[in-house]
Structures are given as C-alpha cells and as structure tokens.
PDB file of C-alpha atoms and ligand atoms in Angstrom:
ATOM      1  CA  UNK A   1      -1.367  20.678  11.737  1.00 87.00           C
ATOM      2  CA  UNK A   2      -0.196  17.197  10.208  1.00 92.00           C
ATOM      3  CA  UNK A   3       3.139  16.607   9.521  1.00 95.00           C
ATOM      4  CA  UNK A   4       5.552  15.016   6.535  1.00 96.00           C
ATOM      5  CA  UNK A   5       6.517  11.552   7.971  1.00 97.00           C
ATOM      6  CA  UNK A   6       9.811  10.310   7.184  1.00 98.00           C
ATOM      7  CA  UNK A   7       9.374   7.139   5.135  1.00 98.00           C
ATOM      8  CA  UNK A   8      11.203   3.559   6.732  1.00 98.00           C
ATOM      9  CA  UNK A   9      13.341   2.514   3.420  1.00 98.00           C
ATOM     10  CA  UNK A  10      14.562  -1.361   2.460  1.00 98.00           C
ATOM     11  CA  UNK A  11      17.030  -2.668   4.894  1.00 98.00           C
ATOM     12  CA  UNK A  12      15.271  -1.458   7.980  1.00 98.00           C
ATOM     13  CA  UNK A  13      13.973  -3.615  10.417  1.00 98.00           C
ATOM     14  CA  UNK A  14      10.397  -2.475  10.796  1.00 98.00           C
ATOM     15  CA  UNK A  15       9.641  -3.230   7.057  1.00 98.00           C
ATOM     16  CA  UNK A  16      10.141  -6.853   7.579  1.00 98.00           C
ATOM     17  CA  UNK A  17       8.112  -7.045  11.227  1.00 97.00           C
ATOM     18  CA  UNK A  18       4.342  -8.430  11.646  1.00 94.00           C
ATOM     19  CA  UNK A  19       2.080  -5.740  12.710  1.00 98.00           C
ATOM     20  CA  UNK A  20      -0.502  -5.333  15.683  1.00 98.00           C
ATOM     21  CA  UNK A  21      -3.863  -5.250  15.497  1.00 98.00           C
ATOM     22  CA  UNK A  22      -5.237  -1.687  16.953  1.00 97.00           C
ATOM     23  CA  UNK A  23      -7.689  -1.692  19.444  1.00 96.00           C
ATOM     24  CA  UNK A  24     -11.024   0.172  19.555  1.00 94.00           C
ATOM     25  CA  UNK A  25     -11.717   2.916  20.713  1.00 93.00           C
ATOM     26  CA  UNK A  26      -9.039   4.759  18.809  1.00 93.00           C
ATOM     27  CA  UNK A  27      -6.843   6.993  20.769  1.00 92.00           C
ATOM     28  CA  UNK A  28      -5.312  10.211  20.099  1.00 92.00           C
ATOM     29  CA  UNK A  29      -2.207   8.894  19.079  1.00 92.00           C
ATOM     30  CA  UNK A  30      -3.735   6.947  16.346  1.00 93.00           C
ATOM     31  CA  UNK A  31      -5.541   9.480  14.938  1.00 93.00           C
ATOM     32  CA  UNK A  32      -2.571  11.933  14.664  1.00 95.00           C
ATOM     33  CA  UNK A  33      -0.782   8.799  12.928  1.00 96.00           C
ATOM     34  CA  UNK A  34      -4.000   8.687  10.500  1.00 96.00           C
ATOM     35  CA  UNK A  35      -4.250  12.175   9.769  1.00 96.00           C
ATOM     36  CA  UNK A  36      -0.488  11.993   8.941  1.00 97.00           C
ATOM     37  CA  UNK A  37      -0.350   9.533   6.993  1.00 97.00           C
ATOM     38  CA  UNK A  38      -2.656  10.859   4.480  1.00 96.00           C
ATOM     39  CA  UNK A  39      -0.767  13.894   4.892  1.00 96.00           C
ATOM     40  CA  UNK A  40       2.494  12.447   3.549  1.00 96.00           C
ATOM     41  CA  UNK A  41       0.841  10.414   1.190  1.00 94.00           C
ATOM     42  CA  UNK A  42      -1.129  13.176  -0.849  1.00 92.00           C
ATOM     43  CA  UNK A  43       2.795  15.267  -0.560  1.00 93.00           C
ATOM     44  CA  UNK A  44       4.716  12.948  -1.830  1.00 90.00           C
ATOM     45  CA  UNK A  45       1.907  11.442  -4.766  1.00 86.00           C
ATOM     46  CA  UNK A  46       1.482   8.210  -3.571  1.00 91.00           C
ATOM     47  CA  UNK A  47      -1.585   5.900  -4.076  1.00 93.00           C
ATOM     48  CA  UNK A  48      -1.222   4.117  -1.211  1.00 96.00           C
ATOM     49  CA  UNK A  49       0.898   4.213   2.493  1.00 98.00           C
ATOM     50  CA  UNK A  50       0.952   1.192   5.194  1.00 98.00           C
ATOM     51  CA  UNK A  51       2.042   2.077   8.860  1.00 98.00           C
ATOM     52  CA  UNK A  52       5.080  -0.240   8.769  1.00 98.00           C
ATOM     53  CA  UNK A  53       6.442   2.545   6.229  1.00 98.00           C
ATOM     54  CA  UNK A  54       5.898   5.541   8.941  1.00 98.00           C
ATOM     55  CA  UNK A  55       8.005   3.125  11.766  1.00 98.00           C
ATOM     56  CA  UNK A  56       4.839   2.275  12.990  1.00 98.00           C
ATOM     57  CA  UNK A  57       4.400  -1.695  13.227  1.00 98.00           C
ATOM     58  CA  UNK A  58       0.423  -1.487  13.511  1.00 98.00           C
ATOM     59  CA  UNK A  59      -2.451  -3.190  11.230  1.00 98.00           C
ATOM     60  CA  UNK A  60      -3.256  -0.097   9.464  1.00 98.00           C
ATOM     61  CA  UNK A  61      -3.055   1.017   5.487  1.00 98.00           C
ATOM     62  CA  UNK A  62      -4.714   4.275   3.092  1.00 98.00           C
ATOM     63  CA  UNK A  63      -4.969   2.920  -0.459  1.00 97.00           C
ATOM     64  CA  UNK A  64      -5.563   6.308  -2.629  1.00 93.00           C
ATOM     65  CA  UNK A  65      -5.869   5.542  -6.123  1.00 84.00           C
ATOM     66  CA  UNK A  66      -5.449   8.071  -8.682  1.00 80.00           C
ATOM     67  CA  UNK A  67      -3.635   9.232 -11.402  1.00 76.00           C
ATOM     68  CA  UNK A  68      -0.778  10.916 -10.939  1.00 69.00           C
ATOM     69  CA  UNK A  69       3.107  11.315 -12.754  1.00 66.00           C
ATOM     70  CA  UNK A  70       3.862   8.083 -11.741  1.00 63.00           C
ATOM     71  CA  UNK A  71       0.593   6.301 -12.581  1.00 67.00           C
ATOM     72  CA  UNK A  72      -1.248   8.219 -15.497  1.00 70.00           C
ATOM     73  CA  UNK A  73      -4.028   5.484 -15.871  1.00 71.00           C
ATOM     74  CA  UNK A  74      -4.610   5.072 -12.596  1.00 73.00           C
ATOM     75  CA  UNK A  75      -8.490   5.386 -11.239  1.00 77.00           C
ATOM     76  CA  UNK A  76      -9.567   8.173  -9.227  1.00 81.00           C
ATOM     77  CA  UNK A  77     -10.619   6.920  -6.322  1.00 82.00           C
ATOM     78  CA  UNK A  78     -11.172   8.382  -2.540  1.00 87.00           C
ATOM     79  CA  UNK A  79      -8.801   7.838   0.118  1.00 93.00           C
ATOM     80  CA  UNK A  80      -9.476   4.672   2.100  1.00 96.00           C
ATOM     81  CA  UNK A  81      -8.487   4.288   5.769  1.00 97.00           C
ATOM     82  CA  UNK A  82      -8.803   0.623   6.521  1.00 98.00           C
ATOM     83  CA  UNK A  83      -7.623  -0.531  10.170  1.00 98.00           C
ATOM     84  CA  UNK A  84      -7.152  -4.159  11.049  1.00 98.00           C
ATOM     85  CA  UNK A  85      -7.720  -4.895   7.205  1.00 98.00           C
ATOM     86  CA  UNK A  86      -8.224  -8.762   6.743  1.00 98.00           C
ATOM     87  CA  UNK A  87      -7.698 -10.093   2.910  1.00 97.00           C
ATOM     88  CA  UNK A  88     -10.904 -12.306   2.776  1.00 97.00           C
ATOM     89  CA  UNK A  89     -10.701 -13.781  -0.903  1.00 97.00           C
ATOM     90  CA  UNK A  90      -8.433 -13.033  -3.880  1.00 96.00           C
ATOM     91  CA  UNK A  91      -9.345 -14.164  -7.709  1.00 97.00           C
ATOM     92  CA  UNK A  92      -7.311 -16.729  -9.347  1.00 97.00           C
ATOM     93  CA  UNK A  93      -7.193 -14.201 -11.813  1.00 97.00           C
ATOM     94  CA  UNK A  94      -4.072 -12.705 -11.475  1.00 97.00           C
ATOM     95  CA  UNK A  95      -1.988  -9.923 -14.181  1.00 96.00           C
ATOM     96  CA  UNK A  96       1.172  -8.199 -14.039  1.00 96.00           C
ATOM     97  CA  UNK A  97       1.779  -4.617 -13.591  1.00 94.00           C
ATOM     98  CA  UNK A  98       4.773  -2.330 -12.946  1.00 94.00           C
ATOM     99  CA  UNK A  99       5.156  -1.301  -8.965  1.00 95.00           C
ATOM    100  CA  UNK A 100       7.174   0.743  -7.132  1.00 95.00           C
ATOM    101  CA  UNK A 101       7.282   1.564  -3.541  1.00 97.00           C
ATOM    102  CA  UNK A 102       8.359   4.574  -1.312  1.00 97.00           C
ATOM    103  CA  UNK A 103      10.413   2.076   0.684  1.00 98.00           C
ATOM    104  CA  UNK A 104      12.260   1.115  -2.204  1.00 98.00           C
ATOM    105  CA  UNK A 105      13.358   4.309  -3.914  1.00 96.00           C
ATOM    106  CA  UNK A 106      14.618   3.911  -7.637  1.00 96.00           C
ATOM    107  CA  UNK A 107      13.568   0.626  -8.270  1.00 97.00           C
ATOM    108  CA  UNK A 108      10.209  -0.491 -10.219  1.00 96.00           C
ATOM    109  CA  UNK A 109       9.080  -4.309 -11.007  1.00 97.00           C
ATOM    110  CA  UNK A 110       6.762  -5.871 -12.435  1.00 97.00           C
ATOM    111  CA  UNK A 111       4.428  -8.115 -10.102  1.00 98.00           C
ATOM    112  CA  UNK A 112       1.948 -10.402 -10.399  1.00 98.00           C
ATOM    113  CA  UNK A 113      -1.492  -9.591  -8.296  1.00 98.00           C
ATOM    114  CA  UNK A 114      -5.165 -10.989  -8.328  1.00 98.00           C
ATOM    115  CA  UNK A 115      -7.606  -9.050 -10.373  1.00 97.00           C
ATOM    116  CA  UNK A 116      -9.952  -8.595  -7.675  1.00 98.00           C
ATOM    117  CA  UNK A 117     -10.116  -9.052  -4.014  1.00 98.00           C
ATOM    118  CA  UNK A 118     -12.649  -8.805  -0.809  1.00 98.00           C
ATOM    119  CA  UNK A 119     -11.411  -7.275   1.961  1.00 98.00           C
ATOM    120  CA  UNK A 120     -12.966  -6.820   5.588  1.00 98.00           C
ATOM    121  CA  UNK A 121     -11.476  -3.715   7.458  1.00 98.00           C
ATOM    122  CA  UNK A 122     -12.579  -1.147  10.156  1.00 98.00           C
ATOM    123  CA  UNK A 123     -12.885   1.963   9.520  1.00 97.00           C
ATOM    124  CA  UNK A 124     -12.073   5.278  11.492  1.00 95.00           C
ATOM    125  CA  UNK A 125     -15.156   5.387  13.244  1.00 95.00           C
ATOM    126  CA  UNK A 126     -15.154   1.836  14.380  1.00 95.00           C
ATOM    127  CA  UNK A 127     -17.603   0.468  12.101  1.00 97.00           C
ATOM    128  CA  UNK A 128     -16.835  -2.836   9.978  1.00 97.00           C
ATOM    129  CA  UNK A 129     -16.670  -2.709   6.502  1.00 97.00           C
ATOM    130  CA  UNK A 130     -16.784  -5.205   3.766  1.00 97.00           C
ATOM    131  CA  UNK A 131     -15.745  -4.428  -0.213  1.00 96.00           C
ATOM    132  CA  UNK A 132     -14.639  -5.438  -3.115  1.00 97.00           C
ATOM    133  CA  UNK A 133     -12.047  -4.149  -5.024  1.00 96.00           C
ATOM    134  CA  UNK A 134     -10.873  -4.838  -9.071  1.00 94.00           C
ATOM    135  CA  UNK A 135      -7.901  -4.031 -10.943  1.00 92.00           C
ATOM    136  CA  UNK A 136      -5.250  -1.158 -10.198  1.00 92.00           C
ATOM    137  CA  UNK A 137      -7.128  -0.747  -6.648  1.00 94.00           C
ATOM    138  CA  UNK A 138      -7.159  -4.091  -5.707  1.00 96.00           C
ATOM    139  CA  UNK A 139      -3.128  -3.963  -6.567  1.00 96.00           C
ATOM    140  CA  UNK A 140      -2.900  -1.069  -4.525  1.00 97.00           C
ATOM    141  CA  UNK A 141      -4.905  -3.182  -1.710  1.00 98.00           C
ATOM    142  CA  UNK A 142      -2.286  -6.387  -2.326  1.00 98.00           C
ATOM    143  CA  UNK A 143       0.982  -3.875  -2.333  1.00 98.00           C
ATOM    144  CA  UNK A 144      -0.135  -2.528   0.638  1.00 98.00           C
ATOM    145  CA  UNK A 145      -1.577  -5.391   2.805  1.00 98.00           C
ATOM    146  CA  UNK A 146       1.612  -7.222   2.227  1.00 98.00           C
ATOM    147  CA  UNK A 147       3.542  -4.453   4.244  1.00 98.00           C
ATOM    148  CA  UNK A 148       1.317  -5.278   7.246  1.00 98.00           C
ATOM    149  CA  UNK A 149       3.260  -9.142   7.110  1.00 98.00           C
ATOM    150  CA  UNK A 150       6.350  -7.423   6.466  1.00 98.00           C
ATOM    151  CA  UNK A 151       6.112  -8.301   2.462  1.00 98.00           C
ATOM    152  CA  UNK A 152       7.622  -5.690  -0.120  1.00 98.00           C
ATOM    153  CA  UNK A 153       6.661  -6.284  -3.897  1.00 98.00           C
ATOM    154  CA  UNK A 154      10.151  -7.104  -4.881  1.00 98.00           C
ATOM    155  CA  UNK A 155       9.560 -10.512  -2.594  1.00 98.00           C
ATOM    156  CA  UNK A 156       6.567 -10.915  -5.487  1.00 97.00           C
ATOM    157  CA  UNK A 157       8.711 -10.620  -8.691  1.00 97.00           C
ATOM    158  CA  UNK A 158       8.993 -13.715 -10.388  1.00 93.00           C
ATOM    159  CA  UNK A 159      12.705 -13.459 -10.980  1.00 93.00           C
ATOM    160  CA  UNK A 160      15.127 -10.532 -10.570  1.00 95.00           C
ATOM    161  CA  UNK A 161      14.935  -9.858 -14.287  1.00 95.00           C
ATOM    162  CA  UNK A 162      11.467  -8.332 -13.793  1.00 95.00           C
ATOM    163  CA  UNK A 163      13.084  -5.620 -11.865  1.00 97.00           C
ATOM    164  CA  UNK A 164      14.437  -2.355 -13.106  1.00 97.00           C
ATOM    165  CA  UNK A 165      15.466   0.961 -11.874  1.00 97.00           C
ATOM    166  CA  UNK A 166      13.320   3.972 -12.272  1.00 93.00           C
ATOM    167  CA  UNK A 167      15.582   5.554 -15.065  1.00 93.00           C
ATOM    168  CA  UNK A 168      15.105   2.170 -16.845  1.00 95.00           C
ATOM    169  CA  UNK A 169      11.246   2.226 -15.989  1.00 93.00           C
ATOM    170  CA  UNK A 170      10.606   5.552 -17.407  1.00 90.00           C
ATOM    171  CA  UNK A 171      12.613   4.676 -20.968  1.00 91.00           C
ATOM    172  CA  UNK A 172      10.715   1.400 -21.541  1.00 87.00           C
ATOM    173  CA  UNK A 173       7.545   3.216 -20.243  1.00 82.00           C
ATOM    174  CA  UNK A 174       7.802   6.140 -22.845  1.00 78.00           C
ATOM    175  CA  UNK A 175       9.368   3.526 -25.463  1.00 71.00           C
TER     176      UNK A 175
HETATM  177 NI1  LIG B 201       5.037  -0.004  -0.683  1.00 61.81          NI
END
C-alpha cells in the first residue's frame, strides 16, 4: 500500500539542496518513492510534487494538472512522472500567475513563468522522452523543476509585495 509522505516545509535544509540524478535501472526504493509520491499528491490536491519536498534530494518531479479547489481553471491533464527532467528551452514569453506551494503553507504569490517550455525527461520505464508543454502546465513544469536546484517560487516574485497569505489570496480571488 502507498503511504501519505510528510511534506519538507520552508526553512529546512533539503529544500534549498541540488538534487542527484537517479540511475537506471530503477530500484525498489525508487519506485516505492514514485508510487508515493503520487499517492500524497492526489490526497492532499496538488498539481504537482518534486522529491526535494518528500526529504528526498533526487532529480525527480509528477506535474498533475487539474482543476481542483485551489485551481478551478486548471487543465486536466494525466499525471506525469519525469526522472532526471532537463529544461531544454523556455519562451521569452513569460505571464504572471498566482502560486502556492505545499512547502510554503499559507502563503500565495504571484510569479512570473514562460508560456511554454521543452523539456527532456525519463520516464518510469527508462525510456527518454521529449515534450512540450504551454500555459498552466508548463508553470506547473517551472514550479516544480526549480525545487530540483533548490528554488521555491517566492525566490521568483518580483518584489515582496506580490506575495500574500492564503486568507488574503482567497478575498482578492473571490473579489
Ligand atoms: Ni512547490
């Protein structure tokens, strides 16, 4: 049976490390961690989960877009395991959205990301992948790779002023 993973929060170490890559073939312990992840991710609503946030310092992230309470608009998309995920090109394009982040509980902001993105990764059964991603899932891509170089998306804000707490969020959000 998977388990609930407890989730690394701001202020911890591991959040702020440079992950490994993971080498092929996969071994048990990585696929436990996988299977887990996705796990916690679907409990707790979130569209995406990067191993740094499990404790786990390794080059491995699920982006999951869909709607949900948090993001109504959001794209319903599959679950994507991506291991050793490489960020290949990123528009010039870029817009702001509202983020949030598991590891930062209470606090939203809004963050500039590129529209669209190409990303090389590996997936579960070894084989290499290459795709392109546009709007709300390439955010979720951006959000996430940055936790594999120990980024979190309030190092993105343009000034502190685009940050707000969740209470805040939700009273702007519903006007
Ligand atoms: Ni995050």
């Amino acid at each position: 049976m998977p388990e609930q993973l407890e989730i690394a929060q701001l202020g911890n170490p591991v959040l702020r490390k440079e992950t490994e890559n993971i080498p092929f073939p996969l071994h048990n312990p990585h696929i436990h961690l996988m299977d887990n992840m996705l796990f916690t991710l679907k409990n707790v609503n979130a569209v995406g989960l990067a191993a740094p946030q499990v404790y786990i310092s390794d080059k491995l992230l699920i982006i999951a877009p869909a709607p949900n309470d948090k993001y109504p608009d959001a794209p319903s998309m599959s679950s994507i395991i991506m291991i050793n995920p490489q960020l290949k090109w990123l528009s010039p394009e870029t817009e702001d959205g509202w983020e949030g982040c598991l590891s930062v509980p209470g606090l939203r902001g809004i963050v500039p990301r590129s529209l669209y993105v190409e990303v090389f990764y590996t997936d579960t059964d070894g084989n290499c992948n290459n795709i392109r991603l546009s709007g709300f899932p390439a955010r979720v891509f951006q959000h996430e790779y940055d936790h594999l170089q120990g980024m979190l998306f309030i190092d993105r804000v343009k000034s502190t002023e685009n940050l707000a707490t969740e209470k805040e969020y939700i009273r702007m959000v519903q006007g």
